[in-house]
Tab-separated table of C-alpha atoms and ligand atoms in Angstrom:
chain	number	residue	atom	x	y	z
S	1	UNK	CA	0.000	0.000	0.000
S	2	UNK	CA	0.802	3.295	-0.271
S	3	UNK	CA	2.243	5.357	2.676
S	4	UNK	CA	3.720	8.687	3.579
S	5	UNK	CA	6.854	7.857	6.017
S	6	UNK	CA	8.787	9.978	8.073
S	7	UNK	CA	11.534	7.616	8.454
S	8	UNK	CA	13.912	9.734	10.631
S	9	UNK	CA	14.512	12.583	13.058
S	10	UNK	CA	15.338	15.797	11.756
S	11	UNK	CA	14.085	18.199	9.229
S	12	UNK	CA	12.032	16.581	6.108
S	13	UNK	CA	13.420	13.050	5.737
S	14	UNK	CA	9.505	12.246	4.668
S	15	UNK	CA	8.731	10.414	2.192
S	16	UNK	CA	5.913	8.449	0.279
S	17	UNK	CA	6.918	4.158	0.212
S	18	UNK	CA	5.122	0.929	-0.633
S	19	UNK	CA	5.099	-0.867	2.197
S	20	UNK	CA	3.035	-4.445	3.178
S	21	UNK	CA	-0.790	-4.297	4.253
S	22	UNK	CA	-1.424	-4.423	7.514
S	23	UNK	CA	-3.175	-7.126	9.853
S	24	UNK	CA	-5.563	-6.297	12.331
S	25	UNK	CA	-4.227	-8.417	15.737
S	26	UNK	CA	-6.674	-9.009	18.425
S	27	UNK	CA	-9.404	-6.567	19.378
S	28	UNK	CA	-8.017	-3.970	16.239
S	29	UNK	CA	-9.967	-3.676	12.875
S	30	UNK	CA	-8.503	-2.362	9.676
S	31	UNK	CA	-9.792	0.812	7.877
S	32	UNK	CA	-9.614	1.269	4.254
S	33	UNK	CA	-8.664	5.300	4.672
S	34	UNK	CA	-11.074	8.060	3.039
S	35	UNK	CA	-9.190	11.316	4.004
S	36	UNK	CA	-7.066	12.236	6.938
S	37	UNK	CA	-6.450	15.762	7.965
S	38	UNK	CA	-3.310	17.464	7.962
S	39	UNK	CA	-2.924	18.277	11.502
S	40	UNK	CA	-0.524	21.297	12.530
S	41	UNK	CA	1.454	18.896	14.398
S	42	UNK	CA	2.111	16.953	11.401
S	43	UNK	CA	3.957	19.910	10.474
S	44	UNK	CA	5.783	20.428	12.952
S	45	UNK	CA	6.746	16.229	12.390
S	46	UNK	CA	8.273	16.968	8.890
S	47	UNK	CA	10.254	20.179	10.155
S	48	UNK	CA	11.629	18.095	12.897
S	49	UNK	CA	10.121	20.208	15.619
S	50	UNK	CA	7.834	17.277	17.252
S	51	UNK	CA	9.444	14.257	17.786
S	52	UNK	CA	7.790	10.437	16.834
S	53	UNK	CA	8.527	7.745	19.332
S	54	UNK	CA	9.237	5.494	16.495
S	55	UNK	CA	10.969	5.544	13.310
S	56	UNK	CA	10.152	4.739	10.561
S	57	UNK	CA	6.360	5.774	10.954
S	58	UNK	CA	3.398	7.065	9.216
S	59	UNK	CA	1.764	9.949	10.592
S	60	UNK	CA	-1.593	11.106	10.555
S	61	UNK	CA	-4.541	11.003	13.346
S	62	UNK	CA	-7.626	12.778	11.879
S	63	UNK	CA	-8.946	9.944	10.036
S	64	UNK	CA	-12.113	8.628	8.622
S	65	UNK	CA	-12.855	5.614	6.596
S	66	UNK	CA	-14.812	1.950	6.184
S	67	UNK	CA	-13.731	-0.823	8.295
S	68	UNK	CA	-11.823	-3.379	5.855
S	69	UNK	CA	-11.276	-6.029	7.677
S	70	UNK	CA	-11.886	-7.420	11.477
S	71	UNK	CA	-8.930	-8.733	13.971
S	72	UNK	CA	-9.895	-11.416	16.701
S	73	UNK	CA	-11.847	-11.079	19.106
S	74	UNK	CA	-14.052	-8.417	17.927
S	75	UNK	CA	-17.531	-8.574	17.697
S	76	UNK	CA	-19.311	-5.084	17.733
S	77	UNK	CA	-18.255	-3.974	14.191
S	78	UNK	CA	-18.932	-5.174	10.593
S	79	UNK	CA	-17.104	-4.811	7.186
S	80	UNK	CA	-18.042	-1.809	5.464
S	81	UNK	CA	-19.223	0.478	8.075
S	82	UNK	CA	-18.400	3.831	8.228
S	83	UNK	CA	-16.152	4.979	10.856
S	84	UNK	CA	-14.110	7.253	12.741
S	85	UNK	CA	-11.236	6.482	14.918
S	86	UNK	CA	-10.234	8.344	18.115
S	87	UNK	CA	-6.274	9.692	18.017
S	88	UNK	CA	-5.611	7.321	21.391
S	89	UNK	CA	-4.315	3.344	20.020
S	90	UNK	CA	-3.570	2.018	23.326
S	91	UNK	CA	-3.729	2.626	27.053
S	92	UNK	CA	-2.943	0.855	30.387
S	93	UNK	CA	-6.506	0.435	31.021
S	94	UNK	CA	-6.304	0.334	35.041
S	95	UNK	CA	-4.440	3.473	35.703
S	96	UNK	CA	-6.299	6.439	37.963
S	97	UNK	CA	-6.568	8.256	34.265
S	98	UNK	CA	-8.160	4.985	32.419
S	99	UNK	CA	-10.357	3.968	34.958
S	100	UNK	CA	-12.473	7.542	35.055
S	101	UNK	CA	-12.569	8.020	31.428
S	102	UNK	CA	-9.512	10.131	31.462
S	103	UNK	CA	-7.378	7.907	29.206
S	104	UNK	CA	-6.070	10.820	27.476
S	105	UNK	CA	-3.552	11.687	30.227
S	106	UNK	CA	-2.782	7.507	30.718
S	107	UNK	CA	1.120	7.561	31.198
S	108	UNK	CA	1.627	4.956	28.368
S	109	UNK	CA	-1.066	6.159	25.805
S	110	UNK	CA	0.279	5.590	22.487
S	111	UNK	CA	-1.315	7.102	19.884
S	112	UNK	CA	-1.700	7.082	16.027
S	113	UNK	CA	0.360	9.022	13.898
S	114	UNK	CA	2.958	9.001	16.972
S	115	UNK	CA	3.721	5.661	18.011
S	116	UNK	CA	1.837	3.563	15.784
S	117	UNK	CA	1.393	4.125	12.374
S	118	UNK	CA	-1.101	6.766	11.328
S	119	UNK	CA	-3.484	7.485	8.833
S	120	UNK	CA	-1.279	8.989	5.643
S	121	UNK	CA	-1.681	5.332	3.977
S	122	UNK	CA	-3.845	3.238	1.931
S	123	UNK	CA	-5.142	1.535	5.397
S	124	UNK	CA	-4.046	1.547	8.864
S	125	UNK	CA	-4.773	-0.413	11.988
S	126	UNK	CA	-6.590	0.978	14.517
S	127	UNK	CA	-8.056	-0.027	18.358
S	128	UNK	CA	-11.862	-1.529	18.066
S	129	UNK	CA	-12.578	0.186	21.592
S	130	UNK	CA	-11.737	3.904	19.747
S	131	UNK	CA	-13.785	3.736	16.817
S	132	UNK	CA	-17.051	5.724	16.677
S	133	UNK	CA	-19.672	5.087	13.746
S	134	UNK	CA	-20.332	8.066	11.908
S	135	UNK	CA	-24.051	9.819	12.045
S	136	UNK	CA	-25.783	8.800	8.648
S	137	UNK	CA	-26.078	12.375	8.014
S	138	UNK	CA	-22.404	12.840	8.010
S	139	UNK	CA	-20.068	13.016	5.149
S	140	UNK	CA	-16.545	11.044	5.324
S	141	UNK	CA	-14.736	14.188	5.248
S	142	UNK	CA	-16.618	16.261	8.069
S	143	UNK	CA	-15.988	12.875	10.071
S	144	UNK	CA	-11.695	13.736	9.512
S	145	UNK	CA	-12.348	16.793	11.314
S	146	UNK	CA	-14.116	15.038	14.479
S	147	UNK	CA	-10.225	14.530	16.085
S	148	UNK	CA	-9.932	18.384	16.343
S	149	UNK	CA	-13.369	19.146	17.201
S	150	UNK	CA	-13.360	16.852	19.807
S	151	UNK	CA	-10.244	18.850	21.378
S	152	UNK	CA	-12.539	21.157	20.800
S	153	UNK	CA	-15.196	19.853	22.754
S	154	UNK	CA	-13.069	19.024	25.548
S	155	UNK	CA	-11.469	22.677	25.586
S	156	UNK	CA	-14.836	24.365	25.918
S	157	UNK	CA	-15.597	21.757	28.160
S	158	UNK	CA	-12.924	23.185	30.940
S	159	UNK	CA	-14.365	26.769	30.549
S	160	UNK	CA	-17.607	26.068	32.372
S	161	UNK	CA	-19.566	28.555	29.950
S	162	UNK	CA	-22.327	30.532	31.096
S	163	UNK	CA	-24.967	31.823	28.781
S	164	UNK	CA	-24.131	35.138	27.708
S	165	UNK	CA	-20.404	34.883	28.800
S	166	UNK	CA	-18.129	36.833	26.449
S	167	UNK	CA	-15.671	34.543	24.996
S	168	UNK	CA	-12.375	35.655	23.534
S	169	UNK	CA	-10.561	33.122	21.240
S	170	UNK	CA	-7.065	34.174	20.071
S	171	UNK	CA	-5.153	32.513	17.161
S	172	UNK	CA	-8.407	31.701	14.135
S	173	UNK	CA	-7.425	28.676	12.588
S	174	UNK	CA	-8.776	25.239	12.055
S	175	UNK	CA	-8.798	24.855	15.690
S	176	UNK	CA	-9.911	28.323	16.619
S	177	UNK	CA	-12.588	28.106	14.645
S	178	UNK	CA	-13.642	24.881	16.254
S	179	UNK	CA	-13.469	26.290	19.410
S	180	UNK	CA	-15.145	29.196	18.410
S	181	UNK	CA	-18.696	27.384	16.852
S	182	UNK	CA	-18.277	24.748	20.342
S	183	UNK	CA	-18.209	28.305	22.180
S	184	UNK	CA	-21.659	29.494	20.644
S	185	UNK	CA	-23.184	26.303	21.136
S	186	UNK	CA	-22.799	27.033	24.776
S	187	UNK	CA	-24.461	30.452	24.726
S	188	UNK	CA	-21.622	32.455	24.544
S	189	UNK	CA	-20.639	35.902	22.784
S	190	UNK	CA	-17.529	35.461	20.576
S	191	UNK	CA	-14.772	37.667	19.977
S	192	UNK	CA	-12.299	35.948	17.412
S	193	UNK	CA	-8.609	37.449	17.443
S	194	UNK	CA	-6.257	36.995	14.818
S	195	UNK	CA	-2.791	38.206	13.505
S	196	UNK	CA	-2.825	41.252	10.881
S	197	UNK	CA	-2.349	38.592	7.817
S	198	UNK	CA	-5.405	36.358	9.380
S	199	UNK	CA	-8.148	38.471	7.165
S	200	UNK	CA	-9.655	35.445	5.286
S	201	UNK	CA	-10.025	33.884	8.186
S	202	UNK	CA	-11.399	35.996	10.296
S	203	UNK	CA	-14.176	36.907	7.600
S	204	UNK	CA	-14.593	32.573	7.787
S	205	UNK	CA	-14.490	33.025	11.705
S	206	UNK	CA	-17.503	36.107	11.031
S	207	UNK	CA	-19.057	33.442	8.633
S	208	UNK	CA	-19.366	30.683	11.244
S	209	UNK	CA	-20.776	32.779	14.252
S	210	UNK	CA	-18.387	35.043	15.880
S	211	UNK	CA	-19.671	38.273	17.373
S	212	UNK	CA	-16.625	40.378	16.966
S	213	UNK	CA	-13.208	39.994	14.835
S	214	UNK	CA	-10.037	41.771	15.246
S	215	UNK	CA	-6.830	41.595	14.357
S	216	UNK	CA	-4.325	42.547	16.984
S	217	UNK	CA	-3.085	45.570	14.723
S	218	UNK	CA	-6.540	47.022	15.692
S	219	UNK	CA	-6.126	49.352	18.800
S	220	UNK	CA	-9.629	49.180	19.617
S	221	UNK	CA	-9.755	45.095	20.664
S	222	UNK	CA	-10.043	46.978	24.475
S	223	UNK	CA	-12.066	49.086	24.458
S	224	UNK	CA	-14.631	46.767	22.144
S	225	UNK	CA	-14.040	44.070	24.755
S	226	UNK	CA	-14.660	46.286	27.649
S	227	UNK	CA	-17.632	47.930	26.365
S	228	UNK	CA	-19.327	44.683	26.009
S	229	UNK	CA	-18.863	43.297	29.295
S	230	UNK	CA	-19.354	46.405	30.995
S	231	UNK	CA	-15.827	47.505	31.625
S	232	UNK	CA	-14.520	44.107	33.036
S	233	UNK	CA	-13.095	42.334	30.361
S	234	UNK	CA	-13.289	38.785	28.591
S	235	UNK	CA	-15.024	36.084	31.155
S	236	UNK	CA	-13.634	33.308	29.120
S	237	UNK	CA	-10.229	33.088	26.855
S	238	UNK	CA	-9.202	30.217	25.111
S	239	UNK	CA	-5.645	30.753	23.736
S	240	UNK	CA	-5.426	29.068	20.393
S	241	UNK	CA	-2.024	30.290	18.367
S	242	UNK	CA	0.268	29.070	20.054
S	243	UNK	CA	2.543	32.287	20.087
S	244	UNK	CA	3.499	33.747	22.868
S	245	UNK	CA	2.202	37.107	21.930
S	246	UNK	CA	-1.559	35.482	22.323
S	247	UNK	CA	-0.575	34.711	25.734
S	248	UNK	CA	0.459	37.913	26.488
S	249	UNK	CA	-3.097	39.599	25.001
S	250	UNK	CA	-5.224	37.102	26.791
S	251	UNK	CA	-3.969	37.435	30.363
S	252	UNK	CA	-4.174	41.236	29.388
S	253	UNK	CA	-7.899	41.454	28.526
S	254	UNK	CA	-9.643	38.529	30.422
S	255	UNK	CA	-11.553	39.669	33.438
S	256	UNK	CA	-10.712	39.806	37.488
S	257	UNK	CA	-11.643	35.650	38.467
S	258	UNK	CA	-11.926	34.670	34.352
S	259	UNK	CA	-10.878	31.472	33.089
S	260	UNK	CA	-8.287	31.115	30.710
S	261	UNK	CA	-7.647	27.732	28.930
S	262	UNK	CA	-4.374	27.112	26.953
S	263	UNK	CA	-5.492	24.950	23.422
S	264	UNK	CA	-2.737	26.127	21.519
S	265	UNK	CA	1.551	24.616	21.851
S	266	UNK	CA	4.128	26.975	22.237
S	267	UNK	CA	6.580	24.345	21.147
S	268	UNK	CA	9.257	26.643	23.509
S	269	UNK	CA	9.369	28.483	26.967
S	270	UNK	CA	7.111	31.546	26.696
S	271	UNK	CA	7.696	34.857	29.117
S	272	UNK	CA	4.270	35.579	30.814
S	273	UNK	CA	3.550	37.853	33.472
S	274	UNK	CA	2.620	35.597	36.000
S	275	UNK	CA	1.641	37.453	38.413
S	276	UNK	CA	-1.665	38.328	36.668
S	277	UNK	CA	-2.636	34.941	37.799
S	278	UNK	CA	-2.591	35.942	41.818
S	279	UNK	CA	-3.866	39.591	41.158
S	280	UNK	CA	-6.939	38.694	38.896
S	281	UNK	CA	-7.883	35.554	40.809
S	282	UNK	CA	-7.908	33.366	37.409
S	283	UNK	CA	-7.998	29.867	37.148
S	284	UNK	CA	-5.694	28.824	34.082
S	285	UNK	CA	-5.885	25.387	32.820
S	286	UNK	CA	-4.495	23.284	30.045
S	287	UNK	CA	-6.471	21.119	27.908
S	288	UNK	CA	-5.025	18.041	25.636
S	289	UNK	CA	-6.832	15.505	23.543
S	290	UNK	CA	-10.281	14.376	24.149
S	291	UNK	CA	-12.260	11.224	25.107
S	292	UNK	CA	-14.815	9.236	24.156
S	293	UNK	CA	-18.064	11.537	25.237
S	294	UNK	CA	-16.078	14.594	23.878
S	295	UNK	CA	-15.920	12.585	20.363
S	296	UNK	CA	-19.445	11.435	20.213
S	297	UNK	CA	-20.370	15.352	21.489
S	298	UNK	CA	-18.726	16.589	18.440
S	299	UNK	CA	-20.468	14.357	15.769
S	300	UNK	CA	-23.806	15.233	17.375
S	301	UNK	CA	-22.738	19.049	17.134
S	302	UNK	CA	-21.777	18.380	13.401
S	303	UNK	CA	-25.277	17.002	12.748
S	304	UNK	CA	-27.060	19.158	14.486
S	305	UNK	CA	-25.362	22.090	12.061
S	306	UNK	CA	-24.022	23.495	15.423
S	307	UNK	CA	-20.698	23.713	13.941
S	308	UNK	CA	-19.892	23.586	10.291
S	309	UNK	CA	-17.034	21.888	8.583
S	310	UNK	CA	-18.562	23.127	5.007
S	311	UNK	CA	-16.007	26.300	5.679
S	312	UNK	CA	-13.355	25.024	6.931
S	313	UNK	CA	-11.867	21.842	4.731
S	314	UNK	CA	-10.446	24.209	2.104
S	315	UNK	CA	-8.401	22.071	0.037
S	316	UNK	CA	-8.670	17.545	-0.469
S	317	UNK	CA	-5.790	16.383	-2.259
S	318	UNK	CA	-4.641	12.714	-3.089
S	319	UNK	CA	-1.932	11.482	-1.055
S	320	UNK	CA	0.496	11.434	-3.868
S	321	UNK	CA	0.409	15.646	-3.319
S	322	UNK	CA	1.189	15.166	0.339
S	323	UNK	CA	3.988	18.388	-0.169
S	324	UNK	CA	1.461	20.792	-1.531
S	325	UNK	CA	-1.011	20.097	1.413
S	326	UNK	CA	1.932	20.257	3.979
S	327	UNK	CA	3.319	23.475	2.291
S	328	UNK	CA	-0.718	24.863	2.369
S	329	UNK	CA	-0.842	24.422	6.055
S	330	UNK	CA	2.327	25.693	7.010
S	331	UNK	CA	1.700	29.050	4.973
S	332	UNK	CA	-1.390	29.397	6.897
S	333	UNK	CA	-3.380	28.927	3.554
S	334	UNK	CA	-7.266	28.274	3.902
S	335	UNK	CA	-7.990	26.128	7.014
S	336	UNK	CA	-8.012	22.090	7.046
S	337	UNK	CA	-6.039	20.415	3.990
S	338	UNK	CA	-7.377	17.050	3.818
S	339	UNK	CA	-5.177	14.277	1.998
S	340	UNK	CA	-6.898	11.297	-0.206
S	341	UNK	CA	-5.182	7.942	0.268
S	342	UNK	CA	-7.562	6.167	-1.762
S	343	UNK	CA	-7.662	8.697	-4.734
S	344	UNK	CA	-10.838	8.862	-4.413
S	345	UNK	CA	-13.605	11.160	-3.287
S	346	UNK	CA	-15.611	9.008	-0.707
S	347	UNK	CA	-18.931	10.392	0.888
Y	1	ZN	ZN1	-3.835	16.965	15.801
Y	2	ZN	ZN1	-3.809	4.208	32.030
C-alpha cells in the first residue's frame, strides 16, 4: 500500500513508500482510509520540531474511513461500516486516568500518527474500543475533522460557559474556529482574534458565528471588549495560536476571576507575566486531547449544524500531493487540507 513515512529525526526526511498491508491483531480492525487531515502537528513532524517515538512511521490522526477487515476477538463492528477512529491506540486500562474516562492523560497512551502508524496510507490499523460510527447524516470528510473538534469539545468543556459569557478566542485557525462554533453552542458571545495577515479567516471566523473579529493591529480590541462586558473584560479566553504574543493579550484582557484555557503549543518556553494569575484571581488550565463523550459530542454538534465543517476543509488532495497540502498548512493557507489515500472522493 501506499504510505507517507517519516523515516527519521530531523528536518524533512519524509517520504511516500510501498510498504506491506497491515493485519488487524486481536481486538483492532482495519480501515480502508477516506481522508485524513493534515494536523498542525504533522507539520511540525516533517520540520523536525515534534518528535515520533518510532521511526520509521506514518503519521496522521484525523482519520475517517470503512472498516476493511476485522482482527480477533471483535464482535461489535462489521465490514463496510463507516467509521471514525479516536487519536488514542492504546492505554494501560487500570491506571487512575483509564479507569475515570480520562485515558487521554494515561502515562503509556500511544497514539496514532505518533507511536503507531497513522493514517497517511492506503489503510491503517486501529483499536476496536476507539472507533465511533459516523451519524448517517455525516459526510466522510466532516468525520476527519471530528479529532480536532473533539479537542474542541473538551477545551470548551474546561471553561464552564455561562450563557451570555463573552468569549475571547485568540489565534483563528482550524482549531480556533472549532473552538469558536463549540463556544456558541454554549451560549456564549464570541470575539475571534487573529494576527494582521489572518483576514480570510477571520471573515470565515464572522461566517461561522463570531460576534466580533479583530486583528491585533486594531487598537480598539479593548475598548470593544470592555464595552461589552461592561468595563470588566473577557469572562472566558481560550488561547489558540500558540505564540506567545496570544498569551500575552489574553492574560491582558480577560476579566478579574476569568478562566483562561491554553489549546494552543508553544513548542518553547514563553515569558508571561505571571503574576496576573494571583492579582486577577484566574484559574488557568491546560487542555489536551479528548475522550470518548467529547468525540461522540462533536459528531452530534456536526449534525445538528451546530458547527460547520462546510467552511473550513479548504483544500482535499490525493496522497500522492502530500507536499502541496503540507506546504498549504504551514503558509497558513485556507484552514483544514485534507489528503486522499484512496484517490478517491468518498462520501
Ligand atoms: Zn492533531
Ligand atoms: Zn492508564
Amino acid at each position: 500500500m501506499l504510505a507517507l513515512v517519516k523515516y527519521a529525526p530531523g528536518p524533512g526526511n519524509m517520504e511516500l513508500r510501498q510498504l506491506p498491508e497491515p493485519e488487524p491483531g486481536p481486538g483492532q480492525v482495519r480501515l480502508k482510509v477516506a481522508y485524513t487531515g493534515i494536523c498542525g502537528s504533522d507539520i511540525h513532524i516533517y520540520s523536525g520540531a515534534i518528535e515520533l517515538n518510532n521511526y520509521p512511521l506514518v503519521p496522521g490522526h484525523e482519520i475517517s474511513g470503512i472498516i476493511d477487515a476485522i482482527g480477533p476477538g471483535v464482535n461489535e463492528w462489521k465490514v463496510g461500516e463507516r467509521v471514525t477512529t479516536e487519536h488514542t491506540f492504546s492505554t494501560c486500562g487500570h491506571c487512575r486516568y483509564c479507569r475515570q474516562g480520562e485515558y487521554q492523560e494515561c502515562a503509556v497512551r500511544r497514539s496514532l500518527g505518533f507511536d503507531t502508524n497513522g493514517g497517511f496510507a492506503e489503510y491503517v490499523i486501529v483499536a476496536a474500543d476507539m472507533l465511533h460510527r459516523i451519524p448517517d447524516k455525516l459526510p466522510l470528510e466532516a468525520a476527519a475533522l471530528s479529532e480536532p473538534l473533539a479537542a474542541a469539545v473538551h477545551a470548551v468543556a474546561k471553561a464552564n460557559i455561562k450563557w451570555g459569557d463573552v468569549v475571547l478566542i485568540i489565534g483563528p485557525g482550524p482549531m480556533g474556529q472549532l473552538v469558536a462554533q463549540v463556544a456558541k453552542a454554549e451560549g456564549a458571545r464570541i470575539i475571534v482574534v487573529g494576527a494582521p495577515g489572518d483576514g480570510e479567516r477571520l471573515q470565515v471566523a464572522s461566517t461561522l458565528g463570531a460576534d466580533h473579529t479583530f486583528h491585533t493591529g486594531e487598537e480598539y480590541i479593548k475598548e470593544v471588549l470592555l464595552d461589552l462586558t461592561g468595563g470588566y473584560g473577557a469572562d472566558v479566553v481560550l488561547e489558540c495560536s500558540g505564540a506567545g504574543g496570544g498569551a500575552v493579550l489574553g492574560l491582558e484582557v480577560i476579566r478579574r476571576q476569568g478562566t483562561y484555557i491554553q489549546v494552543g503549543l508553544f513548542g518553547k518556553p514563553v515569558e508571561l507575566d505571571y503574576e496576573k494569575i494571583t492579582y486577577k484571581e484566574l484559574t488557568i488550565k491546560g487542555t489536551f486531547c479528548h475522550n470518548w463523550p467529547d468525540w461522540e459530542k462533536a459528531l452530534a454538534l456536526m449534525v445538528a449544524g451546530k458547527v460547520r465543517y462546510q467552511e473550513l476543509i479548504t483544500t482535499c488532495l490525493p496522497l500522492v500531493k502530500w507536499e502541496e497540502g503540507f506546504r498549504l498548512m504551514a503558509k497558513r493557507q485556507g484552514l483544514k487540507v485534507l489528503l486522499m489515500p484512496g484517490e478517491r472522493r468518498w462520501t
